[in-house]
Amino acid sequence: MKKNLLITGGAGFVGSNLAVFLNGRLADYRVVCLDNMQRRGTQLNAARLKDHGIRLIKGDITNSKHLARLGRVDLIVDCAAEPSVLAAHQEPRKAIQSNLIGTLNCLEFARRSQADFVFLSTSRVYPVAALEEIPWEELPTRYDWKKDASGTGYSYEGITRQFPLSGVRSLYGATKLCSEHLITEYLDMYKLRGVINRFGIIAGPWQWGKEDQGVVGFWVARHKYKNPLSYIGYGGTGKQVRDALHIDDVCELVLLEIGQMERVDRQLFNVGGGRKNSFSLCELTGQVSTITKSVIPLASVAETRPHDLRIYIADNSFITKQTGWAPRRSLENILSDTSQWIDGHFQKLAPFLS
C-alpha cells in the first residue's frame, strides 16, 4: 500500500515542481498537493499537475479543518508561504496567518499523523543590520564582501547557519524564524522526524516572478516581453548581490532528504546557489540580455527599501559535508531554462509575465 506525501503550497512555483519531480521518483508514495489557489499562475500549475496525474485539493493551511479532511499522511513537505518581504510589510496579519499559523496547523497535522516534516525556510531569518555590517567593497559591476572578511557565521564564501540571529530581519523573516522554533519543539516533544532548509533565491521554469519576489524569473520575463526594469536601492546602480539556486537542484535535495531522513533528522541547513552562482543585478542584466537577445529600458531608483540587503550568498559547506548534495546547475543554466520555458509557452504566459 502506498504512503501519502502532502505538499502544501503545491500549486506554487516550488511546490508544483517538487510534486512533478517526486511523483516520478517515489514509487512508494502517492503525491497530493494542497493550495489555496490565490496566487497568480496557480491555475496553469494546476493544469500541469493534472497532466501528471497528481491530485490537487483546494484548501488553506490557515484553516486546520482543510488539513484534517485530508486523512492520514506519512510525509509533509511544507512549501506554503507568503514569500514576499514587501507583501508581509503591507499585510502583516495575512503574513503571520500564512507563515506562522499555517505552519502550526501543519505541525499539528503531522503530530496526529506521526508524519515526517520537510520545511522550506528562508535566508531572510538573518538580521539585516548584522549582514550589512560585514566588511564589503565596491567593484566595477558589483558589491562584494572583502576576501579576508571573517567572523561568526560568515566568510567570503558566504553565510553559514551559525550566523547570529539577534536583530531585526523583516516581518517575513520573523514569521519563518518563529516557524523554525515551533518545528524544533514539535520534533522533540512528539518524537517526529524532520529537517529545515533555509533557502535563498530559487529560480527556474514555472516561476511567476515579480519585482519584490522571484527576481531572476522576473528579469528574464521582462526581457522576453520587452518591458522596462529598474535598479532599486543602493544608489540605483544595480550592484547589490544575491546567489540563485535552480529549482531542479532544490528538488534533488528534497528527494535526498526524504530518502535519508534518519541522517538529516533534526538538522538545519543553509542552502543556496553559493558564490559560483552569485550575481549583481547589473551583471544579471548583461547575462539575460545575451541569452534573450533583448535590450530593454533600465531606470534607477536610488532609495533603498526597508530590509533590503547589499549582499547575500549562502555557504553550502555544511549541507555538502552532511549529505553530499551541492548545486549542479549554473546561473547560465537557470537563465537558459527559464528563457526556453517562456519561449515554449509564450502566448499562454503573456497575461502573467508581461
Coordinates of C-alpha atoms in Angstrom, one line a residue:
M1 CA 0.0 0.0 0.0
K2 CA 1.4 3.4 -1.0
K3 CA 2.2 6.0 1.6
N4 CA 0.8 9.6 1.3
L5 CA 3.0 12.6 0.7
L6 CA 1.4 16.0 1.2
I7 CA 2.9 19.1 -0.5
T8 CA 1.4 22.3 0.9
G9 CA 1.6 25.3 -1.5
G10 CA 1.5 22.5 -4.1
A11 CA 0.3 24.7 -7.0
G12 CA 3.0 27.3 -6.4
F13 CA 6.4 27.5 -8.0
V14 CA 8.4 25.3 -5.7
G15 CA 5.5 23.0 -4.7
S16 CA 4.4 22.2 -8.2
N17 CA 7.9 21.5 -9.4
L18 CA 8.5 19.3 -6.4
A19 CA 5.3 17.4 -7.0
V20 CA 6.1 16.6 -10.6
F21 CA 9.7 15.7 -9.7
L22 CA 8.8 13.5 -6.7
N23 CA 5.8 11.9 -8.3
G24 CA 8.0 10.2 -10.9
R25 CA 10.7 9.1 -8.5
L26 CA 9.0 7.9 -5.3
A27 CA 7.2 4.7 -6.3
D28 CA 6.1 4.1 -2.7
Y29 CA 4.3 7.4 -2.3
R30 CA 1.1 8.9 -3.6
V31 CA 1.7 12.7 -4.0
V32 CA -1.1 15.0 -3.0
C33 CA -1.0 18.8 -3.3
L34 CA -2.9 21.4 -1.2
D35 CA -3.1 25.0 -2.3
N36 CA -5.5 27.9 -1.7
M37 CA -5.1 28.9 -5.4
Q38 CA -4.9 32.6 -4.6
R39 CA -1.6 33.4 -6.3
R40 CA -1.3 34.3 -10.0
G41 CA -0.3 31.4 -12.2
T42 CA -1.7 28.7 -9.9
Q43 CA -4.3 27.7 -12.5
L44 CA -1.6 26.9 -15.0
N45 CA 0.3 24.9 -12.4
A46 CA -2.9 23.1 -11.6
A47 CA -3.3 22.0 -15.2
R48 CA 0.3 20.8 -15.2
L49 CA -0.3 18.8 -12.1
K50 CA -3.4 17.2 -13.6
D51 CA -1.4 16.3 -16.7
H52 CA 1.0 14.3 -14.5
G53 CA -1.8 12.6 -12.6
I54 CA -1.2 14.4 -9.4
R55 CA -4.2 15.2 -7.1
L56 CA -4.6 18.9 -6.2
I57 CA -7.0 19.9 -3.4
K58 CA -8.1 23.4 -2.9
G59 CA -7.5 24.3 0.7
D60 CA -5.7 26.6 3.0
I61 CA -3.2 25.7 5.7
T62 CA -4.5 28.6 7.8
N63 CA -7.7 26.5 8.3
S64 CA -6.9 23.4 10.3
K65 CA -10.2 21.8 9.0
H66 CA -8.8 21.8 5.5
L67 CA -5.9 19.7 6.6
A68 CA -7.9 17.4 8.8
R69 CA -10.2 16.3 5.9
L70 CA -7.2 15.0 4.0
G71 CA -6.9 11.9 6.2
R72 CA -3.6 10.5 7.4
V73 CA -0.3 11.4 5.7
D74 CA 3.1 9.9 6.1
L75 CA 5.2 12.9 5.0
I76 CA 4.6 16.7 4.7
V77 CA 6.7 19.0 2.6
D78 CA 5.7 22.5 3.7
C79 CA 6.1 24.9 0.8
A80 CA 3.1 27.1 1.6
A81 CA 4.0 30.7 2.5
E82 CA 3.7 34.4 1.7
P83 CA 7.3 34.7 0.4
S84 CA 7.5 38.4 -0.2
V85 CA 9.2 40.8 2.3
L86 CA 7.2 43.7 0.9
A87 CA 3.9 41.9 1.0
A88 CA 4.4 41.0 4.6
H89 CA 5.2 44.6 5.4
Q90 CA 1.9 45.7 3.7
E91 CA -0.3 43.0 5.1
P92 CA 1.3 41.8 8.4
R93 CA -1.7 39.8 9.7
K94 CA -2.0 37.9 6.4
A95 CA 1.7 37.0 6.5
I96 CA 1.5 35.9 10.2
Q97 CA -1.5 33.7 9.4
S98 CA 0.0 32.1 6.4
N99 CA 3.6 31.7 7.5
L100 CA 3.3 31.0 11.2
I101 CA -0.3 29.9 12.0
G102 CA -0.2 27.8 8.8
T103 CA 3.0 26.1 9.9
L104 CA 1.5 25.4 13.4
N105 CA -1.5 23.8 11.7
C106 CA 0.8 21.7 9.5
L107 CA 2.7 20.6 12.6
E108 CA -0.5 19.6 14.4
F109 CA -1.5 17.6 11.4
A110 CA 2.0 16.0 11.3
R111 CA 1.7 15.2 15.1
R112 CA -1.7 13.5 14.6
S113 CA -0.4 11.5 11.6
Q114 CA 3.1 10.9 13.0
A115 CA 4.4 12.2 9.7
D116 CA 7.9 13.3 8.7
F117 CA 8.3 17.0 8.1
V118 CA 10.4 18.8 5.5
F119 CA 10.3 22.6 5.9
L120 CA 11.2 25.3 3.4
S121 CA 12.5 28.2 5.4
T122 CA 14.4 31.3 4.2
S123 CA 17.7 33.1 4.4
R124 CA 15.7 36.1 5.5
V125 CA 15.8 34.8 9.1
Y126 CA 19.2 36.5 9.4
P127 CA 19.2 40.1 10.8
V128 CA 19.6 42.8 8.2
A129 CA 21.9 45.1 10.2
A130 CA 24.3 42.3 11.0
L131 CA 24.5 41.3 7.4
E132 CA 25.1 44.9 6.3
E133 CA 28.0 45.2 8.7
I134 CA 30.1 42.5 7.1
P135 CA 33.1 44.3 5.5
W136 CA 32.5 45.0 1.8
E137 CA 33.9 46.8 -1.1
E138 CA 32.6 48.3 -4.4
L139 CA 33.8 46.7 -7.6
P140 CA 33.1 47.7 -11.2
T141 CA 30.0 45.6 -11.5
R142 CA 29.1 44.5 -8.0
Y143 CA 29.4 45.0 -4.3
D144 CA 31.2 42.1 -2.7
W145 CA 32.5 41.1 0.7
K146 CA 36.2 41.6 1.3
K147 CA 38.1 38.4 0.7
D148 CA 39.6 38.5 4.2
A149 CA 36.1 39.0 5.8
S150 CA 35.6 36.5 8.5
G151 CA 33.5 36.3 11.7
T152 CA 30.9 34.2 13.4
G153 CA 28.8 32.6 10.7
Y154 CA 30.3 34.3 7.7
S155 CA 33.3 34.4 5.4
Y156 CA 34.0 35.4 1.8
E157 CA 32.3 32.2 0.7
G158 CA 29.0 33.1 2.3
I159 CA 26.7 32.9 5.3
T160 CA 26.5 29.7 7.4
R161 CA 23.8 28.6 9.8
Q162 CA 26.0 29.8 12.8
F163 CA 25.3 33.5 11.8
P164 CA 23.9 35.4 14.8
L165 CA 20.2 35.7 14.9
S166 CA 19.8 38.7 17.2
G167 CA 18.3 41.8 15.5
V168 CA 15.6 42.9 13.1
R169 CA 15.1 40.8 9.9
S170 CA 11.7 41.8 8.4
L171 CA 8.3 40.5 9.4
Y172 CA 8.5 37.8 6.8
G173 CA 11.8 36.6 8.2
A174 CA 10.4 36.7 11.7
T175 CA 7.5 34.5 10.8
K176 CA 9.8 31.9 9.3
L177 CA 12.2 32.0 12.2
C178 CA 9.3 31.6 14.6
S179 CA 8.1 28.6 12.5
E180 CA 11.6 27.1 12.7
H181 CA 11.4 27.3 16.5
L182 CA 8.0 25.7 16.6
I183 CA 9.2 22.9 14.3
T184 CA 12.2 22.2 16.5
E185 CA 10.0 21.9 19.6
Y186 CA 7.4 19.7 17.9
L187 CA 10.0 17.3 16.6
D188 CA 11.5 16.9 20.0
M189 CA 8.3 16.9 22.1
Y190 CA 6.3 14.5 19.8
K191 CA 9.2 12.4 18.6
L192 CA 8.7 13.3 15.0
R193 CA 11.4 13.4 12.2
G194 CA 12.1 16.5 10.2
V195 CA 14.5 18.8 8.6
I196 CA 14.7 22.6 8.0
N197 CA 16.2 24.2 4.9
R198 CA 17.0 27.9 4.8
F199 CA 16.8 28.7 1.1
G200 CA 17.9 31.9 -0.6
I201 CA 16.7 32.7 -4.2
I202 CA 15.2 29.8 -6.0
A203 CA 14.6 30.2 -9.8
G204 CA 13.7 28.3 -12.9
P205 CA 10.8 27.4 -15.1
W206 CA 7.2 27.8 -13.8
Q207 CA 8.1 30.8 -11.6
W208 CA 5.8 33.8 -11.8
G209 CA 8.5 36.3 -10.8
K210 CA 7.6 39.8 -9.7
E211 CA 9.6 42.9 -8.7
D212 CA 9.7 42.0 -5.0
Q213 CA 9.9 38.2 -5.2
G214 CA 11.4 35.9 -7.8
V215 CA 13.8 38.4 -9.2
V216 CA 15.6 36.1 -11.6
G217 CA 12.5 34.9 -13.3
F218 CA 11.2 38.4 -13.3
W219 CA 14.4 39.7 -15.0
V220 CA 14.1 37.1 -17.8
A221 CA 10.4 37.7 -18.3
R222 CA 10.9 41.5 -18.6
H223 CA 13.5 40.9 -21.3
K224 CA 11.4 38.4 -23.2
Y225 CA 8.3 40.6 -23.2
K226 CA 10.2 43.8 -23.8
N227 CA 9.2 45.5 -20.6
P228 CA 11.3 48.0 -18.7
L229 CA 13.2 47.3 -15.5
S230 CA 14.6 49.4 -12.6
Y231 CA 17.6 49.1 -10.3
I232 CA 16.1 49.9 -6.9
G233 CA 18.2 50.9 -3.9
Y234 CA 21.9 51.3 -3.0
G235 CA 22.1 54.3 -5.3
G236 CA 20.3 52.7 -8.2
T237 CA 23.5 51.2 -9.6
G238 CA 22.3 47.5 -9.7
K239 CA 25.4 46.4 -7.8
Q240 CA 23.6 44.5 -5.0
V241 CA 24.4 40.8 -5.0
R242 CA 22.5 37.5 -4.5
D243 CA 23.0 33.9 -5.3
A244 CA 20.5 31.7 -7.2
L245 CA 19.6 28.0 -7.0
H246 CA 18.0 26.1 -9.8
I247 CA 14.6 24.6 -8.9
D248 CA 15.9 21.2 -10.1
D249 CA 18.7 21.3 -7.5
V250 CA 16.0 22.0 -4.8
C251 CA 14.0 19.0 -6.0
E252 CA 17.1 16.8 -5.9
L253 CA 17.9 17.9 -2.4
V254 CA 14.4 17.2 -1.1
L255 CA 14.4 13.8 -2.7
L256 CA 17.7 13.1 -1.0
E257 CA 16.3 14.3 2.4
I258 CA 13.3 12.1 2.1
G259 CA 15.4 9.1 1.3
Q260 CA 17.9 9.9 4.1
M261 CA 15.5 11.2 6.8
E262 CA 17.4 9.3 9.6
R263 CA 20.6 11.1 8.6
V264 CA 19.1 14.6 8.2
D265 CA 16.6 14.3 11.1
R266 CA 16.6 17.5 13.3
Q267 CA 19.2 19.2 11.0
L268 CA 19.1 22.8 9.9
F269 CA 20.8 23.7 6.6
N270 CA 21.7 26.8 4.8
V271 CA 21.0 26.2 1.1
G272 CA 21.7 28.4 -1.9
G273 CA 23.4 28.7 -5.2
G274 CA 26.7 29.7 -3.5
R275 CA 29.4 32.0 -4.7
K276 CA 29.7 30.3 -8.1
N277 CA 26.1 31.2 -8.8
S278 CA 26.2 34.7 -7.4
F279 CA 25.3 37.8 -9.4
S280 CA 24.6 41.5 -9.2
L281 CA 21.6 43.0 -10.9
C282 CA 23.7 44.7 -13.5
E283 CA 25.6 41.5 -14.2
L284 CA 22.3 39.7 -14.4
T285 CA 21.0 42.2 -17.0
G286 CA 24.0 41.5 -19.2
Q287 CA 23.6 37.8 -19.0
V288 CA 19.9 37.8 -19.6
S289 CA 20.3 40.3 -22.5
T290 CA 22.8 37.9 -24.1
I291 CA 20.6 34.8 -23.7
T292 CA 17.3 36.5 -24.8
K293 CA 18.9 38.8 -27.4
S294 CA 16.9 41.6 -26.0
V295 CA 17.8 45.1 -24.7
I296 CA 15.2 46.9 -22.6
P297 CA 15.0 50.3 -20.9
L298 CA 16.5 50.5 -17.4
A299 CA 15.7 53.1 -14.8
S300 CA 17.4 53.8 -11.5
V301 CA 15.8 54.4 -8.1
A302 CA 18.4 55.5 -5.5
E303 CA 16.4 55.0 -2.3
T304 CA 16.9 51.6 -0.6
R305 CA 13.8 49.8 0.5
P306 CA 13.4 48.7 4.1
H307 CA 15.0 45.4 5.0
D308 CA 16.9 45.2 1.7
L309 CA 20.4 43.7 1.6
R310 CA 23.5 44.8 -0.1
I311 CA 24.9 41.2 -0.4
Y312 CA 23.6 37.7 0.4
I313 CA 25.4 34.5 -0.6
A314 CA 24.9 31.1 1.1
D315 CA 27.7 28.9 2.2
N316 CA 26.7 25.3 1.4
S317 CA 29.7 23.6 3.0
F318 CA 27.7 22.1 5.9
I319 CA 25.0 20.5 3.9
T320 CA 27.5 19.2 1.4
K321 CA 29.5 17.7 4.2
Q322 CA 26.5 16.1 5.8
T323 CA 24.7 14.8 2.7
G324 CA 27.0 15.1 -0.3
W325 CA 24.5 17.4 -2.0
A326 CA 25.7 20.5 -3.9
P327 CA 24.2 22.7 -6.6
R328 CA 24.8 21.1 -10.0
R329 CA 23.4 23.7 -12.3
S330 CA 24.9 27.1 -13.1
L331 CA 23.3 30.5 -13.2
E332 CA 23.5 30.3 -17.0
N333 CA 21.5 27.0 -16.8
I334 CA 18.8 28.8 -14.7
L335 CA 18.6 31.7 -17.2
S336 CA 18.6 29.4 -20.3
D337 CA 16.0 27.0 -18.9
T338 CA 13.7 29.9 -17.9
S339 CA 14.1 31.6 -21.3
Q340 CA 13.3 28.3 -23.1
W341 CA 10.3 27.7 -20.9
I342 CA 8.8 31.1 -21.8
D343 CA 9.5 30.5 -25.5
G344 CA 7.6 27.2 -25.3
H345 CA 4.5 28.9 -23.8
F346 CA 4.9 32.5 -24.9
Q347 CA 1.3 33.4 -25.6
K348 CA -0.1 31.4 -22.6
L349 CA 2.3 33.0 -20.2
A350 CA 1.9 36.6 -21.5
P351 CA -1.0 37.6 -19.2
F352 CA 1.0 36.5 -16.2
L353 CA 4.5 37.6 -17.1
S354 CA 4.1 40.6 -19.3

